[in-house]
Short mmCIF file of C-alpha atoms (C1' of nucleotides) in Angstrom, two decimals:
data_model
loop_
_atom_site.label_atom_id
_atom_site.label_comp_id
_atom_site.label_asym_id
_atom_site.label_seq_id
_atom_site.Cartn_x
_atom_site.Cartn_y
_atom_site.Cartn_z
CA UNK U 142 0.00 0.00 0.00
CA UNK U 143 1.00 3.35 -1.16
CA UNK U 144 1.62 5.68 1.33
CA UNK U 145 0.61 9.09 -0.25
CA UNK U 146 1.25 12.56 0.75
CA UNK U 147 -1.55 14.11 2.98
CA UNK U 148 -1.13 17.28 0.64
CA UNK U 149 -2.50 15.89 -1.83
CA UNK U 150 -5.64 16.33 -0.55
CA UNK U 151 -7.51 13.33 -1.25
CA UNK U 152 -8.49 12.18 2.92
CA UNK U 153 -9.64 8.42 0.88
CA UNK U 154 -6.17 7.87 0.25
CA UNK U 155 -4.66 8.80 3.42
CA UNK U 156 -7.12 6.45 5.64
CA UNK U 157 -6.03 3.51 2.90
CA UNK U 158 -2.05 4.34 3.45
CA UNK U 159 -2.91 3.38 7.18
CA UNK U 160 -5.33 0.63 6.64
CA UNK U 161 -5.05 -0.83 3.61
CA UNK U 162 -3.71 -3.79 2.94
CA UNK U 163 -5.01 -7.36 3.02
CA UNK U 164 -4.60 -7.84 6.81
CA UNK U 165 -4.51 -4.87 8.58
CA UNK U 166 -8.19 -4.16 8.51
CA UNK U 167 -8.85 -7.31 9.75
CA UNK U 168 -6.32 -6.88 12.79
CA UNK U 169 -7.70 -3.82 13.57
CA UNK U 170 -11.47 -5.69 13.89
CA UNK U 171 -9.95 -7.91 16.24
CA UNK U 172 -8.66 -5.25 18.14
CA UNK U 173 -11.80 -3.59 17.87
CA UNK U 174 -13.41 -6.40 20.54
CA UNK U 175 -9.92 -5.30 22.90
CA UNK U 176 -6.36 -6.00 23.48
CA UNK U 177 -5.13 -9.57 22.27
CA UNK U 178 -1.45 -10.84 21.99
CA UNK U 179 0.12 -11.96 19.08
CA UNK U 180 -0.47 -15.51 19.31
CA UNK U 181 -4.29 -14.96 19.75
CA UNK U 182 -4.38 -12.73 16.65
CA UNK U 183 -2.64 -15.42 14.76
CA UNK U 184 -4.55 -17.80 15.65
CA UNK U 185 -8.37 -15.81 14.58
CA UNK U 186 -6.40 -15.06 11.23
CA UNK U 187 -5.27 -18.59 10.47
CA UNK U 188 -4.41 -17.44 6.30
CA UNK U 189 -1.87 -14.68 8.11
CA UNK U 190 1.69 -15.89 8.30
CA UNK U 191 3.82 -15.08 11.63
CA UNK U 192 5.88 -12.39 9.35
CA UNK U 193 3.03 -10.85 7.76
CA UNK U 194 1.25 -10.36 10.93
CA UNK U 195 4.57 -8.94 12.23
CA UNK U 196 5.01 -6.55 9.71
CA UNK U 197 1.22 -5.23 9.50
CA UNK U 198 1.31 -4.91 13.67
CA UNK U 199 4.64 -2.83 13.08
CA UNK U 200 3.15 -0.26 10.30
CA UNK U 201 -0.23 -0.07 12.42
CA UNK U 202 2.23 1.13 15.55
CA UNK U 203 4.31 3.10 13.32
CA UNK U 204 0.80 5.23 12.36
CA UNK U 205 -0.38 5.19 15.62
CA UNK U 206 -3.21 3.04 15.25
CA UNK U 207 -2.04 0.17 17.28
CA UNK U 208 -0.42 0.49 20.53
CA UNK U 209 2.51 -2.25 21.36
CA UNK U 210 2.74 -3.59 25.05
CA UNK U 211 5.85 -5.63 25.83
CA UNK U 212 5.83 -7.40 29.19
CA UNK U 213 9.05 -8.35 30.39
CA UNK U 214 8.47 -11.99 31.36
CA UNK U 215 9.13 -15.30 30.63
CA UNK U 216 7.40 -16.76 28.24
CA UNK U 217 7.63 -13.43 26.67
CA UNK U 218 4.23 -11.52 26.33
CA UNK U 219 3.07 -8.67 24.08
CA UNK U 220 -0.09 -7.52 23.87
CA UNK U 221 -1.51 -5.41 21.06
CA UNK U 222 -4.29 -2.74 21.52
CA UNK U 223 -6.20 0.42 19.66
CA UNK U 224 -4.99 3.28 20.29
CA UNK U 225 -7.58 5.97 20.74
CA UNK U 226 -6.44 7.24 16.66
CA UNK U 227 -7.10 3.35 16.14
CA UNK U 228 -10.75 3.22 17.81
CA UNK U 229 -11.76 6.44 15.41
CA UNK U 230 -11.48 4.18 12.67
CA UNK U 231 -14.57 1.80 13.91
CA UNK U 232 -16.89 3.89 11.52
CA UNK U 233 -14.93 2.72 8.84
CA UNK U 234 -14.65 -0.40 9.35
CA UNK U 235 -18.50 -1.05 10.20
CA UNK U 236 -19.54 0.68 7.22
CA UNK U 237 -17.28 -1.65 5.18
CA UNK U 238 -18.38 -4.99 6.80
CA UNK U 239 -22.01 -3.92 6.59
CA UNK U 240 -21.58 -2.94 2.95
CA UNK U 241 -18.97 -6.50 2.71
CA UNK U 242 -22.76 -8.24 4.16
CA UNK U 243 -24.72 -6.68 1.70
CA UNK U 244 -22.83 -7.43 -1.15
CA UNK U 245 -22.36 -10.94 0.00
CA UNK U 246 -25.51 -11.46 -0.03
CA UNK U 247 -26.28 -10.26 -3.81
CA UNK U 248 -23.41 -11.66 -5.66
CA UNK U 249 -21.99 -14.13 -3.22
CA UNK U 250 -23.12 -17.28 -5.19
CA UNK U 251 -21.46 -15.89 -8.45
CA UNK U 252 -18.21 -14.90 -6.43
CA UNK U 253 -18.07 -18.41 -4.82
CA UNK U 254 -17.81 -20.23 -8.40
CA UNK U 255 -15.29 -17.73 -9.71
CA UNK U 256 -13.27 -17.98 -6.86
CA UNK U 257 -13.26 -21.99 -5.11
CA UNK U 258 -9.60 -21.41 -4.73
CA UNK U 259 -9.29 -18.42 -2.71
CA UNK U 260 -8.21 -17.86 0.70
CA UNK U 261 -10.70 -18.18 3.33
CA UNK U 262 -10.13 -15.64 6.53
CA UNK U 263 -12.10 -17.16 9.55
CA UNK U 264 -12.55 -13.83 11.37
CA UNK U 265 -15.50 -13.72 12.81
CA UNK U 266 -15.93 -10.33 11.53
CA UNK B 288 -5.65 -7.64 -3.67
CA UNK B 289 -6.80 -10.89 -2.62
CA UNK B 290 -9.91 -11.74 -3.36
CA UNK B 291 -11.42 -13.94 -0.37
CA UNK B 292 -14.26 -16.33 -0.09
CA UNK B 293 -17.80 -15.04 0.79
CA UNK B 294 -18.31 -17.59 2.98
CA UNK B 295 -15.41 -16.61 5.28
CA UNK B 296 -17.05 -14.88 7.41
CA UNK B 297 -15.53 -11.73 7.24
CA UNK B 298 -17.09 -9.08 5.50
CA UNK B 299 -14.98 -6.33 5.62
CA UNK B 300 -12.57 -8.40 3.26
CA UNK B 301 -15.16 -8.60 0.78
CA UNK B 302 -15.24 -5.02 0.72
CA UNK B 303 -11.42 -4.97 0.32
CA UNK B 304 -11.54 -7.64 -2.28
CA UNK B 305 -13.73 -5.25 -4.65
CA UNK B 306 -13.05 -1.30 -3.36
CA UNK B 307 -9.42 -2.59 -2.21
CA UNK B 308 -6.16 -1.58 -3.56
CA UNK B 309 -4.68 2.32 -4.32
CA UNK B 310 -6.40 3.21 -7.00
CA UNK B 311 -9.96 2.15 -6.81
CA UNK B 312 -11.23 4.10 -4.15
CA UNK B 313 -10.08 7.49 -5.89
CA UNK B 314 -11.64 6.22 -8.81
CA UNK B 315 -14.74 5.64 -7.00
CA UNK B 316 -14.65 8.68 -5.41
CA UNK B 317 -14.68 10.89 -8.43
CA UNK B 318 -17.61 8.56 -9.88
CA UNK B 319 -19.58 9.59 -6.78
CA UNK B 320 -19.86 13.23 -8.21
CA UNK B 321 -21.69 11.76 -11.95
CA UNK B 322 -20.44 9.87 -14.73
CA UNK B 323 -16.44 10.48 -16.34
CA UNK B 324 -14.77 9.64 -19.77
CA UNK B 325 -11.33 7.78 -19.32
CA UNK B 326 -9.48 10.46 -19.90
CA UNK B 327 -11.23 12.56 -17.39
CA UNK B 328 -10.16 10.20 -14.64
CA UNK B 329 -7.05 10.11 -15.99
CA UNK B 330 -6.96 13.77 -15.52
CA UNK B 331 -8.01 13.56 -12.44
CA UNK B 332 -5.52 11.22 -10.77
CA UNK B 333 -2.42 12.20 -12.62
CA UNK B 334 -0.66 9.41 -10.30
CA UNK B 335 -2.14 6.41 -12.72
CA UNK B 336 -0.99 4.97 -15.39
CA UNK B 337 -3.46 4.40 -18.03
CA UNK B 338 -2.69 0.73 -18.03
CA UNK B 339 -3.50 0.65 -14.00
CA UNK B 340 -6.57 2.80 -14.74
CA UNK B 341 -8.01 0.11 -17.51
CA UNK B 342 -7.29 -2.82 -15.15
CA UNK B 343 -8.61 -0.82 -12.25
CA UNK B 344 -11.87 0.05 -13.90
CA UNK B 345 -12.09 -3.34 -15.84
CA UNK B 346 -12.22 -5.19 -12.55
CA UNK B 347 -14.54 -2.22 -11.18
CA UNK B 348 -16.92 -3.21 -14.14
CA UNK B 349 -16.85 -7.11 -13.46
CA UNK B 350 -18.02 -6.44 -9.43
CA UNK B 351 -20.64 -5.00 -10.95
CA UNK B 352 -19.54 -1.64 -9.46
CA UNK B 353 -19.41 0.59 -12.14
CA UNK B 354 -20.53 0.48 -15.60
CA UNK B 355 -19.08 1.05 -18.72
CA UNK B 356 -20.82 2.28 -21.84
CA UNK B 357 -18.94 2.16 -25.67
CA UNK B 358 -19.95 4.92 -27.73
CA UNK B 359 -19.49 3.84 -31.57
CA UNK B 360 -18.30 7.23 -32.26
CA UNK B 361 -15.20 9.06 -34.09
CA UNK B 362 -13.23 9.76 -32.03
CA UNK B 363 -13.97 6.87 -29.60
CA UNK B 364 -15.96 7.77 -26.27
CA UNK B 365 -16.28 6.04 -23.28
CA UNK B 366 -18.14 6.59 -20.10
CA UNK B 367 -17.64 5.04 -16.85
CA UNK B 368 -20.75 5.79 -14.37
CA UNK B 369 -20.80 3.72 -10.73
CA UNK B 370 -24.21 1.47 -10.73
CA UNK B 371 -26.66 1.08 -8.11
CA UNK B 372 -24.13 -1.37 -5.91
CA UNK B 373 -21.28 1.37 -6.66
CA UNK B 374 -23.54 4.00 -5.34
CA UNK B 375 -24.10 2.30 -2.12
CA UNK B 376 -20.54 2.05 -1.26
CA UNK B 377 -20.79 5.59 -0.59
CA UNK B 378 -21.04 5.37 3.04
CA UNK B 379 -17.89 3.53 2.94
CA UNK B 380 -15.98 6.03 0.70
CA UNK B 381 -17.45 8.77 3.09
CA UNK B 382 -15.91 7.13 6.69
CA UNK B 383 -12.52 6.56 4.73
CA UNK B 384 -12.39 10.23 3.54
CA UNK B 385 -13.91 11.53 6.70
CA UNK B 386 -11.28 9.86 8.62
CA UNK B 387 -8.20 10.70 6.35
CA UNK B 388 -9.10 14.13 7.11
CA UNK B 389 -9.05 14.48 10.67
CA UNK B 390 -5.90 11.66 10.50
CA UNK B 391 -3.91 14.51 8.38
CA UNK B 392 -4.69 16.96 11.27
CA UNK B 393 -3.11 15.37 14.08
CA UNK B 394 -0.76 13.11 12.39
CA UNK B 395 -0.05 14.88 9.25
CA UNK B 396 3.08 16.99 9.50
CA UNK B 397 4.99 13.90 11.10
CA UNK B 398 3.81 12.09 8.08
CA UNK B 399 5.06 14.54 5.95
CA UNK B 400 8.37 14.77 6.95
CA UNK B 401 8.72 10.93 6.51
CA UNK B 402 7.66 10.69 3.37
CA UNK B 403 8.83 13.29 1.20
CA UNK B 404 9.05 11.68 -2.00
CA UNK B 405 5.75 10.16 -1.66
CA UNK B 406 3.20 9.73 -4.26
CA UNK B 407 1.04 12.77 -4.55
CA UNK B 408 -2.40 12.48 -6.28
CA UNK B 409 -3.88 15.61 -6.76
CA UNK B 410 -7.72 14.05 -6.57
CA UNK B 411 -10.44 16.81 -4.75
CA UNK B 412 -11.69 14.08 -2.52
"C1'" DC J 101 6.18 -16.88 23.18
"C1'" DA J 102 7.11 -13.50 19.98
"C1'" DG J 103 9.61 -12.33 17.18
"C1'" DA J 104 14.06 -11.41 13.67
"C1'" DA J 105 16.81 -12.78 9.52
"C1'" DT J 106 17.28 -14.63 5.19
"C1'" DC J 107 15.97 -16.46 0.82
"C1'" DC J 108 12.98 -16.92 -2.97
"C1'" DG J 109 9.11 -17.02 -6.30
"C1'" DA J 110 4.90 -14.72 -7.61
"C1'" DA J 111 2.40 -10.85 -8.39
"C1'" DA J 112 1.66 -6.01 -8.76
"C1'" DA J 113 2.94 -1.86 -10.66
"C1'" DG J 114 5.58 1.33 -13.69
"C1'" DA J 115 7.59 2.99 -18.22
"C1'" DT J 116 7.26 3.00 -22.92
"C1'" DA J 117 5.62 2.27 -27.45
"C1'" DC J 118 1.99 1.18 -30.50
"C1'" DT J 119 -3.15 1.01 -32.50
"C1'" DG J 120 -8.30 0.95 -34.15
"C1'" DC O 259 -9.64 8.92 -27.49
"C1'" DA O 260 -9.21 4.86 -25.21
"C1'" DG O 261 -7.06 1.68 -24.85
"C1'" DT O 262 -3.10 -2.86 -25.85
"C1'" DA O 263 1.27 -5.01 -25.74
"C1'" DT O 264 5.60 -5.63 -23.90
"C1'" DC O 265 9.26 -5.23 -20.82
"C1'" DT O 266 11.40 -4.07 -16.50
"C1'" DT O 267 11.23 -3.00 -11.72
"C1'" DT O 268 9.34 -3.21 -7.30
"C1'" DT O 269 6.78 -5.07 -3.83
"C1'" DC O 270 4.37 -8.80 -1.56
"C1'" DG O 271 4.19 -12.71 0.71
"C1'" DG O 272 5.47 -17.59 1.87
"C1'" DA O 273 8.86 -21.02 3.84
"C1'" DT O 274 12.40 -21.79 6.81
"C1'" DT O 275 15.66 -21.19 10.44
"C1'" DC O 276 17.26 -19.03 14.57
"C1'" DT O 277 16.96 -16.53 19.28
"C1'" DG O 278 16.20 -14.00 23.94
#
DNA sequence: CAGAATCCGAAAAGATACTG
DNA sequence: CAGTATCTTTTCGGATTCTG
C-alpha cells in the first residue's frame, strides 16, 4: 500500500495508506473487541503468516493506530491494543463490513464459483 | 488484492476484495460526483498509469460496481458511471475520507516529513 | 512466546511504445 | 480517445531457520 502525501488532498487515500492492505483491517477488527497478543491474533487469522502479521502490527504502531505492550516476562508476552487514533477508525470499518454483508448477499453465489480457490479468513468479523 | 471467499465470514474483506487496492477508491470517489470519460479520470488522478486505470476500472466493471458504456463514435468515447451497488458504497468512501481528514490533522506533518518523496495524487476528494 | 533474519518465487505496478 | 502489448522494476508474501 501506497503511502501518499496528505497534501495531496484526497483524505480516501490517506485512511487507505494506514489501513489498507489485506490484513490490517482485519487486525484492527480484532482489536476492535480489545487487546489480544500476538499468538491470539494469529490464531483468529489462520491465512496470516507469523511475518506478515509482524510486519502489519509494526506499520499499524508506526501510524499510531495500534499500541505495542511488551511485558518483560518469561514466556515473553506482548499484547496489542487500539490506540484511541485506532478506535476512530470503527466507523470505517463497520460501514465496510455492513456494505462486505450486503454485497455478499447479492453476488456471493457468483463470487463463490469464480473464486473456489481463494483464501478463506475465519474472522468472525 | 486478494480476493477472499464469501463464505469466510468476514465481511470487511469482501469489501477490500472489490473497493481494495490504491487506485480504486479514488476512482470511486470521483464517480460519486456523476459519470467520467477515461481520460477525465485520468486527468483527475495524474498518479495512474493508463494501463492501472483500464485494469482498475475493468475489474470495477466485473463487481458490478461501475458500468461502462462504448460509444461507436469518431473519435472513440467512453463513459464510466458507478451502478446502483457502486452507489451504495458511498457510506464507505465517506468514513474513509472523513477519517483521512481528521488523521492529516493530528498526524499529518509527522507524516510529511517521513515521506517526502511520496506519491502525490492531486484528486479533490 | 514473539519475534528477527534470510531467501525466494509470484504478483503487482511502472515505463514505454503502439493502434483501431 | 481509449485503450493494448511488452518489458522491466518493485513489492508482496510464503517457507524456513534461529533466538532472547
Amino acid at each position: 500500500m501506497k503511502r501518499l502525501n496528505s497534501k495531496s488532498g484526497c483524505a480516501v487515500e490517506v485512511t487507505l495508506s494506514v489501513m489498507g492492505g489485506t490484513w490490517k483491517p482485519i487486525v484492527l477488527f480484532h482489536l476492535l473487541h480489545g487487546t489480544k497478543r500476538f499468538s491470539e491474533l494469529a490464531r483468529a487469522i489462520p491465512n496470516v503468516t507469523q511475518r506478515m502479521l509482524t510486519l502489519q502490527l509494526r506499520e499499524l504502531e508506526e501510524a499510531g493506530i495500534v499500541a505495542r505492550t511488551v511485558y518483560a516476562e518469561v514466556p515473553p508476552r506482548v499484547d496489542y491494543a487500539l490506540t484511541d487514533m485506532g478506535r476512530s477508525l470503527e466507523p470505517v470499518l463497520t460501514a465496510m463490513r455492513d456494505w462486505g454483508l450486503g454485497y455478499s448477499q447479492t453476488q456471493g453465489e457468483e463470487q463463490e464459483r469464480l473464486q473456489v480457490q481463494s483464501v478463506q479468513a475465519r474472522c468472525v468479523a
